[in-house]
Amino acid sequence: MASSPRDQHHPGPFSLNKYHVSEEYGFVLPAPLTDLPQYYQPWMQIARQLTELIDSHSLRSEVHKMPQLDTCYLQTHRELRLAHLALSLLTMGYVWQEGEEGTVKVLPQNLAVPYWEVSQRLGLPPILTHADGVLANWRKTNPEGPFEMENLELILTLPGGDSVRGFFLVTLLVELAAVPGVKAIPRMINSMLQQDKQTVQAGLNDITQALKNMTDAIRLMHAHVDPAVFYGIMRLYLSGWKDNPLMAEGLVYEGVRTEPLQYSGGSAAQSSLLHCFDELLGVQHEPESGAFLTRMRDYMPPMHKQLVQDISSGPSLRQYVLDAADPQLTQAFSTCVSQLLSLRSYHINIVSRFITIPAARARQLKNRSEGPAEALSRAPVALEERGTGGSGIMNFLKSVRDRTKEVSIPPATL
């Protein structure tokens, strides 16, 4: 991943405030809106019925009947985020309603134009992103209750039932588990500039603990997401029209551009979390994986992307640890890298369970569609070995894991 020079110092203390990152929620949007003003109800009504309309093969006809609404009445950031979520889901449903065999080449103007305008105002692409489905798509059942699966619901959803809820909300809990680690980053950058080793070491410990908690949160996928449903149903609706053989040319956004546009589908690589930790720890990815990860930053809210870039251009933590030659600090750094490695190894196990193994089963079940095999038999064949973001998933994840190992500091360097 291309990095800016690390010898530039930040003017004044480094702070999360300017990046729209919350002290309590991190990159998650605090208290997302659950409804839009009356004028925008045509979008919300269809978005709330999305699954039923797809099941009855009538979503496209309902979209065609929608009035083309003016986006000028969307005034707040939260209104724009909910509008983007709703229009994203309408778009994914519209494109994939008939499965991999019945894709469309054109998104109709009454959906494409407002979607484009909202996307431009937010600095997000006109496709469903991690920032939509995870960061801005949650509400507490009991507002005073805890941040736990039992007290969380999605605002809007896609086909896949409880597994969609589980997938998005478990990912939300991973984001929240990371917050203490994200908050440690500006403290560490400021402390490096002030030669305050103790605070740097404490920050490394905070990130290590956050990475452990993130790994524990990911484990909840097993309880809340059915691999057959994820592979056979959900994955298609999370897929985009870039690096996707099902839509090799892309999608025409009618009334926006005459030529097709290509956008990647939703991906964990669109979360700012590991980008921040990688840049802080100095992980350098190999060219192909690095190029994909860098491109995924264009799918983040602009200020979150800016934070990643500013961490990259800050002082090098790894060099600071090497120069300090302090055994405890070096140990804290290596432990942190090891924990990031553990998280990435566990993510590979998750992907194997939810993509690689179902892909193998789907190939065996091509000519059978009875019982539990039904979802797998409908799985998008062209996407067998790819992530929803369009990456060759296993090679990519193993490359990222292997490059993470390389930043650890061997004891011999002390």
mmCIF file of C-alpha atoms in Angstrom:
data_model
loop_
_atom_site.group_PDB
_atom_site.id
_atom_site.type_symbol
_atom_site.label_atom_id
_atom_site.label_comp_id
_atom_site.label_asym_id
_atom_site.label_seq_id
_atom_site.Cartn_x
_atom_site.Cartn_y
_atom_site.Cartn_z
ATOM 1 C CA MET A 1 0.000 0.000 0.000
ATOM 2 C CA ALA A 2 1.465 3.307 -1.023
ATOM 3 C CA SER A 3 2.300 5.452 1.970
ATOM 4 C CA SER A 4 3.127 9.107 2.292
ATOM 5 C CA PRO A 5 6.521 9.991 3.759
ATOM 6 C CA ARG A 6 6.524 9.323 7.460
ATOM 7 C CA ASP A 7 8.844 12.135 8.448
ATOM 8 C CA GLN A 8 6.238 14.887 8.219
ATOM 9 C CA HIS A 9 5.079 16.066 11.646
ATOM 10 C CA HIS A 10 1.461 16.996 12.264
ATOM 11 C CA PRO A 11 0.903 20.640 13.186
ATOM 12 C CA GLY A 12 -0.436 20.715 16.735
ATOM 13 C CA PRO A 13 -1.724 17.698 18.659
ATOM 14 C CA PHE A 14 -3.205 14.897 16.577
ATOM 15 C CA SER A 15 -6.925 14.489 17.363
ATOM 16 C CA LEU A 16 -9.821 12.340 16.106
ATOM 17 C CA ASN A 17 -12.314 15.209 16.316
ATOM 18 C CA LYS A 18 -11.711 16.595 12.830
ATOM 19 C CA TYR A 19 -12.198 13.174 11.210
ATOM 20 C CA HIS A 20 -15.828 12.564 12.248
ATOM 21 C CA VAL A 21 -14.661 9.715 14.479
ATOM 22 C CA SER A 22 -16.592 9.400 17.737
ATOM 23 C CA GLU A 23 -14.917 8.840 21.105
ATOM 24 C CA GLU A 24 -17.716 6.401 21.964
ATOM 25 C CA TYR A 25 -18.518 4.774 18.616
ATOM 26 C CA GLY A 26 -15.354 5.109 16.532
ATOM 27 C CA PHE A 27 -16.210 5.017 12.831
ATOM 28 C CA VAL A 28 -19.812 3.964 13.527
ATOM 29 C CA LEU A 29 -22.436 6.674 12.902
ATOM 30 C CA PRO A 30 -23.915 7.565 16.325
ATOM 31 C CA ALA A 31 -27.723 7.363 16.534
ATOM 32 C CA PRO A 32 -28.560 6.912 12.823
ATOM 33 C CA LEU A 33 -31.958 8.176 11.673
ATOM 34 C CA THR A 34 -34.538 5.465 11.079
ATOM 35 C CA ASP A 35 -36.829 7.491 8.785
ATOM 36 C CA LEU A 36 -36.706 10.317 6.259
ATOM 37 C CA PRO A 37 -39.057 13.305 5.861
ATOM 38 C CA GLN A 38 -42.495 12.643 4.327
ATOM 39 C CA TYR A 39 -41.395 13.776 0.856
ATOM 40 C CA TYR A 40 -38.977 10.811 0.662
ATOM 41 C CA GLN A 41 -41.445 8.111 1.730
ATOM 42 C CA PRO A 42 -41.587 6.605 -1.803
ATOM 43 C CA TRP A 43 -37.973 5.502 -1.256
ATOM 44 C CA MET A 44 -38.489 4.350 2.318
ATOM 45 C CA GLN A 45 -41.673 2.400 1.608
ATOM 46 C CA ILE A 46 -40.006 0.346 -1.105
ATOM 47 C CA ALA A 47 -36.786 -0.066 0.892
ATOM 48 C CA ARG A 48 -38.740 -1.424 3.872
ATOM 49 C CA GLN A 49 -40.466 -4.004 1.638
ATOM 50 C CA LEU A 50 -37.349 -4.882 -0.318
ATOM 51 C CA THR A 51 -37.159 -8.580 0.553
ATOM 52 C CA GLU A 52 -40.841 -9.238 -0.153
ATOM 53 C CA LEU A 53 -40.688 -7.324 -3.439
ATOM 54 C CA ILE A 54 -37.617 -9.285 -4.550
ATOM 55 C CA ASP A 55 -39.262 -12.573 -3.561
ATOM 56 C CA SER A 56 -42.308 -11.689 -5.673
ATOM 57 C CA HIS A 57 -40.110 -10.458 -8.555
ATOM 58 C CA SER A 58 -41.830 -7.079 -8.406
ATOM 59 C CA LEU A 59 -39.128 -4.745 -7.070
ATOM 60 C CA ARG A 60 -38.101 -3.518 -10.500
ATOM 61 C CA SER A 61 -41.677 -2.641 -11.463
ATOM 62 C CA GLU A 62 -42.133 -0.762 -8.157
ATOM 63 C CA VAL A 63 -38.920 1.173 -8.779
ATOM 64 C CA HIS A 64 -40.138 2.117 -12.262
ATOM 65 C CA LYS A 65 -43.267 3.640 -10.698
ATOM 66 C CA MET A 66 -41.302 5.805 -8.209
ATOM 67 C CA PRO A 67 -41.367 9.566 -8.716
ATOM 68 C CA GLN A 68 -37.966 11.144 -9.341
ATOM 69 C CA LEU A 69 -37.401 13.058 -6.115
ATOM 70 C CA ASP A 70 -35.293 16.167 -5.627
ATOM 71 C CA THR A 71 -32.498 15.624 -3.102
ATOM 72 C CA CYS A 72 -32.333 19.279 -2.055
ATOM 73 C CA TYR A 73 -34.615 18.674 0.958
ATOM 74 C CA LEU A 74 -32.059 16.325 2.536
ATOM 75 C CA GLN A 75 -30.328 18.715 4.902
ATOM 76 C CA THR A 76 -28.378 16.871 7.610
ATOM 77 C CA HIS A 77 -25.563 14.354 7.442
ATOM 78 C CA ARG A 78 -27.780 11.702 9.047
ATOM 79 C CA GLU A 79 -30.537 12.299 6.496
ATOM 80 C CA LEU A 80 -28.028 11.876 3.690
ATOM 81 C CA ARG A 81 -26.646 8.669 5.229
ATOM 82 C CA LEU A 82 -30.115 7.101 5.549
ATOM 83 C CA ALA A 83 -30.989 8.202 2.011
ATOM 84 C CA HIS A 84 -27.767 6.627 0.752
ATOM 85 C CA LEU A 85 -28.521 3.394 2.612
ATOM 86 C CA ALA A 86 -32.077 3.212 1.245
ATOM 87 C CA LEU A 87 -31.059 4.029 -2.348
ATOM 88 C CA SER A 88 -28.137 1.576 -2.097
ATOM 89 C CA LEU A 89 -30.454 -1.261 -1.115
ATOM 90 C CA LEU A 90 -32.947 -0.332 -3.857
ATOM 91 C CA THR A 91 -30.071 -0.428 -6.342
ATOM 92 C CA MET A 92 -28.663 -3.793 -5.185
ATOM 93 C CA GLY A 93 -32.157 -5.274 -5.218
ATOM 94 C CA TYR A 94 -32.924 -3.814 -8.650
ATOM 95 C CA VAL A 95 -29.716 -5.149 -10.210
ATOM 96 C CA TRP A 96 -29.808 -8.623 -8.646
ATOM 97 C CA GLN A 97 -33.587 -9.270 -8.396
ATOM 98 C CA GLU A 98 -33.451 -12.108 -10.944
ATOM 99 C CA GLY A 99 -30.137 -13.561 -9.774
ATOM 100 C CA GLU A 100 -26.992 -13.936 -11.815
ATOM 101 C CA GLU A 101 -28.871 -14.793 -15.006
ATOM 102 C CA GLY A 102 -31.077 -11.693 -15.075
ATOM 103 C CA THR A 103 -28.841 -8.707 -14.467
ATOM 104 C CA VAL A 104 -29.642 -5.311 -15.965
ATOM 105 C CA LYS A 105 -27.450 -2.903 -17.894
ATOM 106 C CA VAL A 106 -29.202 0.325 -16.847
ATOM 107 C CA LEU A 107 -30.269 1.776 -13.494
ATOM 108 C CA PRO A 108 -33.369 3.893 -14.270
ATOM 109 C CA GLN A 109 -33.065 7.656 -14.023
ATOM 110 C CA ASN A 110 -35.603 8.106 -11.215
ATOM 111 C CA LEU A 111 -33.307 6.020 -8.977
ATOM 112 C CA ALA A 112 -29.913 6.757 -10.549
ATOM 113 C CA VAL A 113 -30.020 10.575 -10.487
ATOM 114 C CA PRO A 114 -30.964 11.108 -6.810
ATOM 115 C CA TYR A 115 -28.625 8.279 -5.810
ATOM 116 C CA TRP A 116 -25.773 9.977 -7.659
ATOM 117 C CA GLU A 117 -26.562 13.351 -6.074
ATOM 118 C CA VAL A 118 -26.681 11.952 -2.523
ATOM 119 C CA SER A 119 -23.436 10.044 -3.178
ATOM 120 C CA GLN A 120 -21.711 13.196 -4.413
ATOM 121 C CA ARG A 121 -22.758 15.137 -1.323
ATOM 122 C CA LEU A 122 -21.415 12.425 0.987
ATOM 123 C CA GLY A 123 -18.282 11.668 -1.004
ATOM 124 C CA LEU A 124 -19.345 8.008 -1.254
ATOM 125 C CA PRO A 125 -19.740 5.917 -4.418
ATOM 126 C CA PRO A 126 -23.257 5.071 -5.701
ATOM 127 C CA ILE A 127 -23.222 1.460 -4.485
ATOM 128 C CA LEU A 128 -23.823 -0.263 -1.139
ATOM 129 C CA THR A 129 -20.728 0.171 1.051
ATOM 130 C CA HIS A 130 -19.577 -0.897 4.512
ATOM 131 C CA ALA A 131 -20.377 2.675 5.594
ATOM 132 C CA ASP A 132 -24.031 2.049 4.656
ATOM 133 C CA GLY A 133 -24.820 -1.545 5.616
ATOM 134 C CA VAL A 134 -22.804 -1.599 8.848
ATOM 135 C CA LEU A 135 -21.886 1.873 10.107
ATOM 136 C CA ALA A 136 -25.251 3.598 9.502
ATOM 137 C CA ASN A 137 -27.748 0.717 9.628
ATOM 138 C CA TRP A 138 -28.429 -0.007 13.292
ATOM 139 C CA ARG A 139 -30.777 0.898 16.095
ATOM 140 C CA LYS A 140 -31.199 -0.276 19.668
ATOM 141 C CA THR A 141 -34.482 -2.022 20.454
ATOM 142 C CA ASN A 142 -34.274 -0.541 23.949
ATOM 143 C CA PRO A 143 -32.442 2.804 23.649
ATOM 144 C CA GLU A 144 -31.253 2.512 27.258
ATOM 145 C CA GLY A 145 -30.170 -1.108 26.846
ATOM 146 C CA PRO A 146 -26.721 -2.557 26.094
ATOM 147 C CA PHE A 147 -24.903 -2.727 22.764
ATOM 148 C CA GLU A 148 -25.507 -6.458 22.310
ATOM 149 C CA MET A 149 -26.995 -8.604 19.552
ATOM 150 C CA GLU A 150 -30.185 -9.149 21.527
ATOM 151 C CA ASN A 151 -30.800 -5.392 21.719
ATOM 152 C CA LEU A 152 -29.904 -4.464 18.128
ATOM 153 C CA GLU A 153 -31.863 -4.373 14.878
ATOM 154 C CA LEU A 154 -31.155 -3.266 11.336
ATOM 155 C CA ILE A 155 -32.910 -0.197 9.988
ATOM 156 C CA LEU A 156 -33.164 -1.724 6.492
ATOM 157 C CA THR A 157 -32.265 -5.173 5.225
ATOM 158 C CA LEU A 158 -31.613 -7.421 2.211
ATOM 159 C CA PRO A 159 -32.731 -10.974 1.327
ATOM 160 C CA GLY A 160 -31.293 -13.579 3.696
ATOM 161 C CA GLY A 161 -33.420 -13.208 6.836
ATOM 162 C CA ASP A 162 -31.696 -13.563 10.198
ATOM 163 C CA SER A 163 -28.329 -14.179 8.539
ATOM 164 C CA VAL A 164 -28.336 -10.669 7.017
ATOM 165 C CA ARG A 165 -29.125 -9.204 10.418
ATOM 166 C CA GLY A 166 -26.367 -11.320 11.946
ATOM 167 C CA PHE A 167 -23.782 -10.438 9.302
ATOM 168 C CA PHE A 168 -24.252 -6.668 9.486
ATOM 169 C CA LEU A 169 -24.695 -6.462 13.263
ATOM 170 C CA VAL A 170 -21.778 -8.756 14.143
ATOM 171 C CA THR A 171 -19.624 -6.578 11.872
ATOM 172 C CA LEU A 172 -20.964 -3.544 13.752
ATOM 173 C CA LEU A 173 -19.868 -5.139 17.050
ATOM 174 C CA VAL A 174 -16.385 -5.692 15.564
ATOM 175 C CA GLU A 175 -16.241 -1.949 14.780
ATOM 176 C CA LEU A 176 -17.275 -1.085 18.333
ATOM 177 C CA ALA A 177 -14.777 -3.535 19.851
ATOM 178 C CA ALA A 178 -12.019 -1.621 18.063
ATOM 179 C CA VAL A 179 -12.867 1.799 19.506
ATOM 180 C CA PRO A 180 -10.319 1.783 22.399
ATOM 181 C CA GLY A 181 -7.600 0.905 19.879
ATOM 182 C CA VAL A 182 -8.641 3.668 17.485
ATOM 183 C CA LYS A 183 -8.686 6.193 20.349
ATOM 184 C CA ALA A 184 -5.131 5.146 21.279
ATOM 185 C CA ILE A 185 -3.719 6.144 17.876
ATOM 186 C CA PRO A 186 -3.658 9.957 18.292
ATOM 187 C CA ARG A 187 -2.277 9.586 21.830
ATOM 188 C CA MET A 188 0.558 7.439 20.479
ATOM 189 C CA ILE A 189 1.372 9.801 17.603
ATOM 190 C CA ASN A 190 1.500 12.771 19.982
ATOM 191 C CA SER A 191 3.571 10.780 22.483
ATOM 192 C CA MET A 192 6.116 9.735 19.851
ATOM 193 C CA LEU A 193 6.655 13.392 18.992
ATOM 194 C CA GLN A 194 7.128 14.135 22.721
ATOM 195 C CA GLN A 195 9.385 11.096 23.310
ATOM 196 C CA ASP A 196 6.918 9.688 25.850
ATOM 197 C CA LYS A 197 7.651 5.947 25.693
ATOM 198 C CA GLN A 198 5.236 4.971 28.448
ATOM 199 C CA THR A 199 2.182 6.389 26.670
ATOM 200 C CA VAL A 200 3.256 4.777 23.396
ATOM 201 C CA GLN A 201 3.565 1.421 25.167
ATOM 202 C CA ALA A 202 0.174 1.857 26.853
ATOM 203 C CA GLY A 203 -1.345 2.627 23.451
ATOM 204 C CA LEU A 204 0.116 -0.550 21.975
ATOM 205 C CA ASN A 205 -1.432 -2.508 24.841
ATOM 206 C CA ASP A 206 -4.801 -0.848 24.151
ATOM 207 C CA ILE A 207 -4.623 -1.789 20.465
ATOM 208 C CA THR A 208 -3.626 -5.358 21.350
ATOM 209 C CA GLN A 209 -6.656 -5.688 23.619
ATOM 210 C CA ALA A 210 -8.915 -4.123 20.977
ATOM 211 C CA LEU A 211 -7.677 -6.638 18.384
ATOM 212 C CA LYS A 212 -8.455 -9.486 20.814
ATOM 213 C CA ASN A 213 -11.943 -8.098 21.384
ATOM 214 C CA MET A 214 -12.464 -7.718 17.622
ATOM 215 C CA THR A 215 -11.520 -11.384 17.139
ATOM 216 C CA ASP A 216 -13.987 -12.403 19.865
ATOM 217 C CA ALA A 217 -16.708 -10.350 18.164
ATOM 218 C CA ILE A 218 -16.051 -11.991 14.769
ATOM 219 C CA ARG A 219 -16.629 -15.392 16.413
ATOM 220 C CA LEU A 220 -20.296 -14.411 16.788
ATOM 221 C CA MET A 221 -20.657 -14.930 13.012
ATOM 222 C CA HIS A 222 -20.873 -18.672 13.667
ATOM 223 C CA ALA A 223 -23.945 -18.252 15.864
ATOM 224 C CA HIS A 224 -25.736 -15.635 13.782
ATOM 225 C CA VAL A 225 -24.957 -16.330 10.107
ATOM 226 C CA ASP A 226 -25.790 -19.513 8.160
ATOM 227 C CA PRO A 227 -22.936 -20.220 5.681
ATOM 228 C CA ALA A 228 -25.364 -21.619 3.078
ATOM 229 C CA VAL A 229 -27.519 -18.486 3.248
ATOM 230 C CA PHE A 230 -24.499 -16.177 3.132
ATOM 231 C CA TYR A 231 -22.958 -17.969 0.185
ATOM 232 C CA GLY A 232 -26.115 -18.813 -1.723
ATOM 233 C CA ILE A 233 -28.235 -15.690 -1.210
ATOM 234 C CA MET A 234 -26.589 -12.751 0.545
ATOM 235 C CA ARG A 235 -23.288 -12.649 -1.315
ATOM 236 C CA LEU A 236 -24.954 -11.829 -4.624
ATOM 237 C CA TYR A 237 -26.734 -8.777 -3.153
ATOM 238 C CA LEU A 238 -23.436 -7.516 -1.728
ATOM 239 C CA SER A 239 -21.684 -7.868 -5.102
ATOM 240 C CA GLY A 240 -20.785 -4.944 -7.313
ATOM 241 C CA TRP A 241 -20.114 -4.314 -10.977
ATOM 242 C CA LYS A 242 -16.347 -4.091 -11.072
ATOM 243 C CA ASP A 243 -14.135 -7.175 -11.458
ATOM 244 C CA ASN A 244 -17.387 -9.131 -11.642
ATOM 245 C CA PRO A 245 -17.834 -11.463 -14.638
ATOM 246 C CA LEU A 246 -21.615 -11.286 -14.202
ATOM 247 C CA MET A 247 -21.549 -7.575 -15.131
ATOM 248 C CA ALA A 248 -18.317 -7.221 -17.014
ATOM 249 C CA GLU A 249 -19.240 -3.880 -18.581
ATOM 250 C CA GLY A 250 -20.548 -2.239 -15.406
ATOM 251 C CA LEU A 251 -23.851 -0.386 -14.952
ATOM 252 C CA VAL A 252 -25.236 2.671 -16.744
ATOM 253 C CA TYR A 253 -26.598 5.238 -14.283
ATOM 254 C CA GLU A 254 -29.287 6.712 -16.533
ATOM 255 C CA GLY A 255 -29.349 10.506 -16.553
ATOM 256 C CA VAL A 256 -25.880 10.635 -14.969
ATOM 257 C CA ARG A 257 -23.470 9.185 -17.554
ATOM 258 C CA THR A 258 -24.068 7.530 -20.906
ATOM 259 C CA GLU A 259 -21.193 5.062 -20.468
ATOM 260 C CA PRO A 260 -21.322 2.250 -17.868
ATOM 261 C CA LEU A 261 -19.655 2.854 -14.488
ATOM 262 C CA GLN A 262 -17.903 0.177 -12.433
ATOM 263 C CA TYR A 263 -17.979 -0.042 -8.634
ATOM 264 C CA SER A 264 -16.846 -2.780 -6.252
ATOM 265 C CA GLY A 265 -19.311 -4.456 -3.907
ATOM 266 C CA GLY A 266 -19.252 -4.189 -0.140
ATOM 267 C CA SER A 267 -16.115 -5.536 1.519
ATOM 268 C CA ALA A 268 -14.532 -5.739 4.962
ATOM 269 C CA ALA A 269 -11.610 -3.951 3.284
ATOM 270 C CA GLN A 270 -13.814 -0.823 3.259
ATOM 271 C CA SER A 271 -13.649 -0.654 7.054
ATOM 272 C CA SER A 272 -11.143 1.982 8.147
ATOM 273 C CA LEU A 273 -10.059 -0.034 11.199
ATOM 274 C CA LEU A 274 -7.337 -2.290 9.842
ATOM 275 C CA HIS A 275 -6.155 0.412 7.440
ATOM 276 C CA CYS A 276 -5.456 2.593 10.498
ATOM 277 C CA PHE A 277 -3.701 -0.189 12.417
ATOM 278 C CA ASP A 278 -1.667 -1.218 9.339
ATOM 279 C CA GLU A 279 -0.477 2.323 8.728
ATOM 280 C CA LEU A 280 0.404 2.812 12.386
ATOM 281 C CA LEU A 281 2.330 -0.467 12.654
ATOM 282 C CA GLY A 282 3.997 -0.014 9.255
ATOM 283 C CA VAL A 283 2.500 -3.021 7.415
ATOM 284 C CA GLN A 284 3.470 -2.778 3.728
ATOM 285 C CA HIS A 285 1.275 -4.917 1.467
ATOM 286 C CA GLU A 286 2.444 -6.516 -1.763
ATOM 287 C CA PRO A 287 1.528 -4.509 -4.889
ATOM 288 C CA GLU A 288 -1.679 -6.243 -5.997
ATOM 289 C CA SER A 289 -3.200 -6.499 -2.506
ATOM 290 C CA GLY A 290 -1.999 -3.009 -1.677
ATOM 291 C CA ALA A 291 -3.610 -1.580 -4.801
ATOM 292 C CA PHE A 292 -6.938 -3.225 -3.911
ATOM 293 C CA LEU A 293 -6.797 -1.941 -0.322
ATOM 294 C CA THR A 294 -5.919 1.562 -1.485
ATOM 295 C CA ARG A 295 -8.848 1.516 -3.911
ATOM 296 C CA MET A 296 -11.164 0.428 -1.099
ATOM 297 C CA ARG A 297 -10.374 3.703 0.709
ATOM 298 C CA ASP A 298 -12.470 5.473 -1.940
ATOM 299 C CA TYR A 299 -15.471 3.604 -0.475
ATOM 300 C CA MET A 300 -14.971 5.137 2.983
ATOM 301 C CA PRO A 301 -16.473 8.431 4.175
ATOM 302 C CA PRO A 302 -13.901 11.025 3.038
ATOM 303 C CA MET A 303 -12.780 12.084 6.516
ATOM 304 C CA HIS A 304 -12.220 8.457 7.542
ATOM 305 C CA LYS A 305 -10.034 8.012 4.464
ATOM 306 C CA GLN A 306 -8.205 11.202 5.435
ATOM 307 C CA LEU A 307 -7.476 9.813 8.891
ATOM 308 C CA VAL A 308 -5.864 6.719 7.370
ATOM 309 C CA GLN A 309 -3.733 8.918 5.111
ATOM 310 C CA ASP A 310 -2.703 11.209 7.967
ATOM 311 C CA ILE A 311 -1.627 8.257 10.130
ATOM 312 C CA SER A 312 0.421 7.083 7.150
ATOM 313 C CA SER A 313 2.181 10.432 6.875
ATOM 314 C CA GLY A 314 2.884 10.660 10.600
ATOM 315 C CA PRO A 315 5.982 9.433 12.446
ATOM 316 C CA SER A 316 6.923 5.772 11.986
ATOM 317 C CA LEU A 317 5.997 3.806 15.100
ATOM 318 C CA ARG A 318 8.148 0.839 14.109
ATOM 319 C CA GLN A 319 11.204 3.067 13.655
ATOM 320 C CA TYR A 320 10.441 4.786 16.961
ATOM 321 C CA VAL A 321 10.413 1.382 18.713
ATOM 322 C CA LEU A 322 13.634 0.309 16.988
ATOM 323 C CA ASP A 323 15.362 3.573 17.935
ATOM 324 C CA ALA A 324 14.159 3.349 21.547
ATOM 325 C CA ALA A 325 15.701 -0.147 21.920
ATOM 326 C CA ASP A 326 13.557 -0.656 25.008
ATOM 327 C CA PRO A 327 12.780 -4.363 25.633
ATOM 328 C CA GLN A 328 9.332 -3.700 27.119
ATOM 329 C CA LEU A 329 8.309 -1.352 24.323
ATOM 330 C CA THR A 330 9.617 -3.788 21.702
ATOM 331 C CA GLN A 331 7.700 -6.615 23.355
ATOM 332 C CA ALA A 332 4.504 -4.538 23.378
ATOM 333 C CA PHE A 333 4.959 -3.785 19.657
ATOM 334 C CA SER A 334 5.573 -7.444 18.748
ATOM 335 C CA THR A 335 2.628 -8.598 20.850
ATOM 336 C CA CYS A 336 0.414 -6.110 19.048
ATOM 337 C CA VAL A 337 1.598 -7.349 15.634
ATOM 338 C CA SER A 338 1.013 -10.955 16.765
ATOM 339 C CA GLN A 339 -2.540 -10.099 17.765
ATOM 340 C CA LEU A 340 -3.187 -8.462 14.379
ATOM 341 C CA LEU A 341 -1.801 -11.625 12.790
ATOM 342 C CA SER A 342 -4.160 -13.765 14.899
ATOM 343 C CA LEU A 343 -7.129 -11.655 13.812
ATOM 344 C CA ARG A 344 -6.169 -12.043 10.157
ATOM 345 C CA SER A 345 -5.665 -15.794 10.521
ATOM 346 C CA TYR A 346 -9.076 -16.106 12.138
ATOM 347 C CA HIS A 347 -10.629 -14.054 9.344
ATOM 348 C CA ILE A 348 -9.192 -16.595 6.876
ATOM 349 C CA ASN A 349 -10.940 -19.370 8.830
ATOM 350 C CA ILE A 350 -14.217 -17.438 8.694
ATOM 351 C CA VAL A 351 -13.929 -16.884 4.949
ATOM 352 C CA SER A 352 -13.133 -20.565 4.453
ATOM 353 C CA ARG A 353 -16.302 -21.529 6.318
ATOM 354 C CA PHE A 354 -18.536 -18.970 4.598
ATOM 355 C CA ILE A 355 -17.117 -18.990 1.042
ATOM 356 C CA THR A 356 -14.526 -21.689 0.228
ATOM 357 C CA ILE A 357 -16.341 -24.681 1.760
ATOM 358 C CA PRO A 358 -19.808 -23.657 0.457
ATOM 359 C CA ALA A 359 -18.219 -23.087 -2.975
ATOM 360 C CA ALA A 360 -16.938 -26.658 -2.984
ATOM 361 C CA ARG A 361 -20.348 -27.962 -1.881
ATOM 362 C CA ALA A 362 -22.105 -25.855 -4.508
ATOM 363 C CA ARG A 363 -20.001 -27.450 -7.232
ATOM 364 C CA GLN A 364 -21.070 -30.878 -5.967
ATOM 365 C CA LEU A 365 -24.733 -29.883 -5.803
ATOM 366 C CA LYS A 366 -25.058 -28.270 -9.219
ATOM 367 C CA ASN A 367 -27.747 -30.671 -10.347
ATOM 368 C CA ARG A 368 -29.569 -30.993 -7.041
ATOM 369 C CA SER A 369 -31.881 -28.453 -5.418
ATOM 370 C CA GLU A 370 -33.700 -30.316 -2.693
ATOM 371 C CA GLY A 371 -33.637 -29.622 1.033
ATOM 372 C CA PRO A 372 -30.736 -27.694 2.574
ATOM 373 C CA ALA A 373 -28.847 -27.732 -0.725
ATOM 374 C CA GLU A 374 -31.324 -25.316 -2.301
ATOM 375 C CA ALA A 375 -29.594 -22.085 -1.338
ATOM 376 C CA LEU A 376 -26.213 -23.422 -2.395
ATOM 377 C CA SER A 377 -27.542 -24.640 -5.743
ATOM 378 C CA ARG A 378 -28.703 -21.076 -6.507
ATOM 379 C CA ALA A 379 -25.307 -19.617 -5.592
ATOM 380 C CA PRO A 380 -23.697 -17.319 -8.151
ATOM 381 C CA VAL A 381 -21.288 -19.634 -9.962
ATOM 382 C CA ALA A 382 -19.203 -16.816 -11.415
ATOM 383 C CA LEU A 383 -18.399 -15.520 -7.928
ATOM 384 C CA GLU A 384 -17.236 -18.840 -6.472
ATOM 385 C CA GLU A 385 -13.753 -17.823 -5.404
ATOM 386 C CA ARG A 386 -14.182 -14.072 -5.143
ATOM 387 C CA GLY A 387 -14.972 -11.750 -2.269
ATOM 388 C CA THR A 388 -17.903 -9.360 -2.626
ATOM 389 C CA GLY A 389 -15.417 -6.550 -3.257
ATOM 390 C CA GLY A 390 -14.172 -8.416 -6.329
ATOM 391 C CA SER A 391 -10.887 -9.718 -4.884
ATOM 392 C CA GLY A 392 -9.576 -13.269 -5.290
ATOM 393 C CA ILE A 393 -10.346 -13.752 -1.640
ATOM 394 C CA MET A 394 -8.016 -16.450 -0.296
ATOM 395 C CA ASN A 395 -4.875 -15.325 -2.116
ATOM 396 C CA PHE A 396 -5.579 -11.770 -1.007
ATOM 397 C CA LEU A 397 -6.130 -12.628 2.669
ATOM 398 C CA LYS A 398 -3.057 -14.872 2.845
ATOM 399 C CA SER A 399 -0.907 -12.182 1.239
ATOM 400 C CA VAL A 400 -2.171 -9.591 3.751
ATOM 401 C CA ARG A 401 -1.493 -11.971 6.651
ATOM 402 C CA ASP A 402 2.015 -12.808 5.424
ATOM 403 C CA ARG A 403 2.983 -9.151 5.021
ATOM 404 C CA THR A 404 1.746 -8.480 8.573
ATOM 405 C CA LYS A 405 4.305 -10.974 9.918
ATOM 406 C CA GLU A 406 7.126 -8.979 8.380
ATOM 407 C CA VAL A 407 6.762 -5.914 10.622
ATOM 408 C CA SER A 408 7.383 -7.786 13.861
ATOM 409 C CA ILE A 409 10.718 -6.862 15.474
ATOM 410 C CA PRO A 410 12.838 -9.907 16.298
ATOM 411 C CA PRO A 411 14.404 -9.930 19.787
ATOM 412 C CA ALA A 412 17.885 -10.056 18.212
ATOM 413 C CA THR A 413 17.520 -6.424 17.168
ATOM 414 C CA LEU A 414 17.516 -5.268 20.798
#
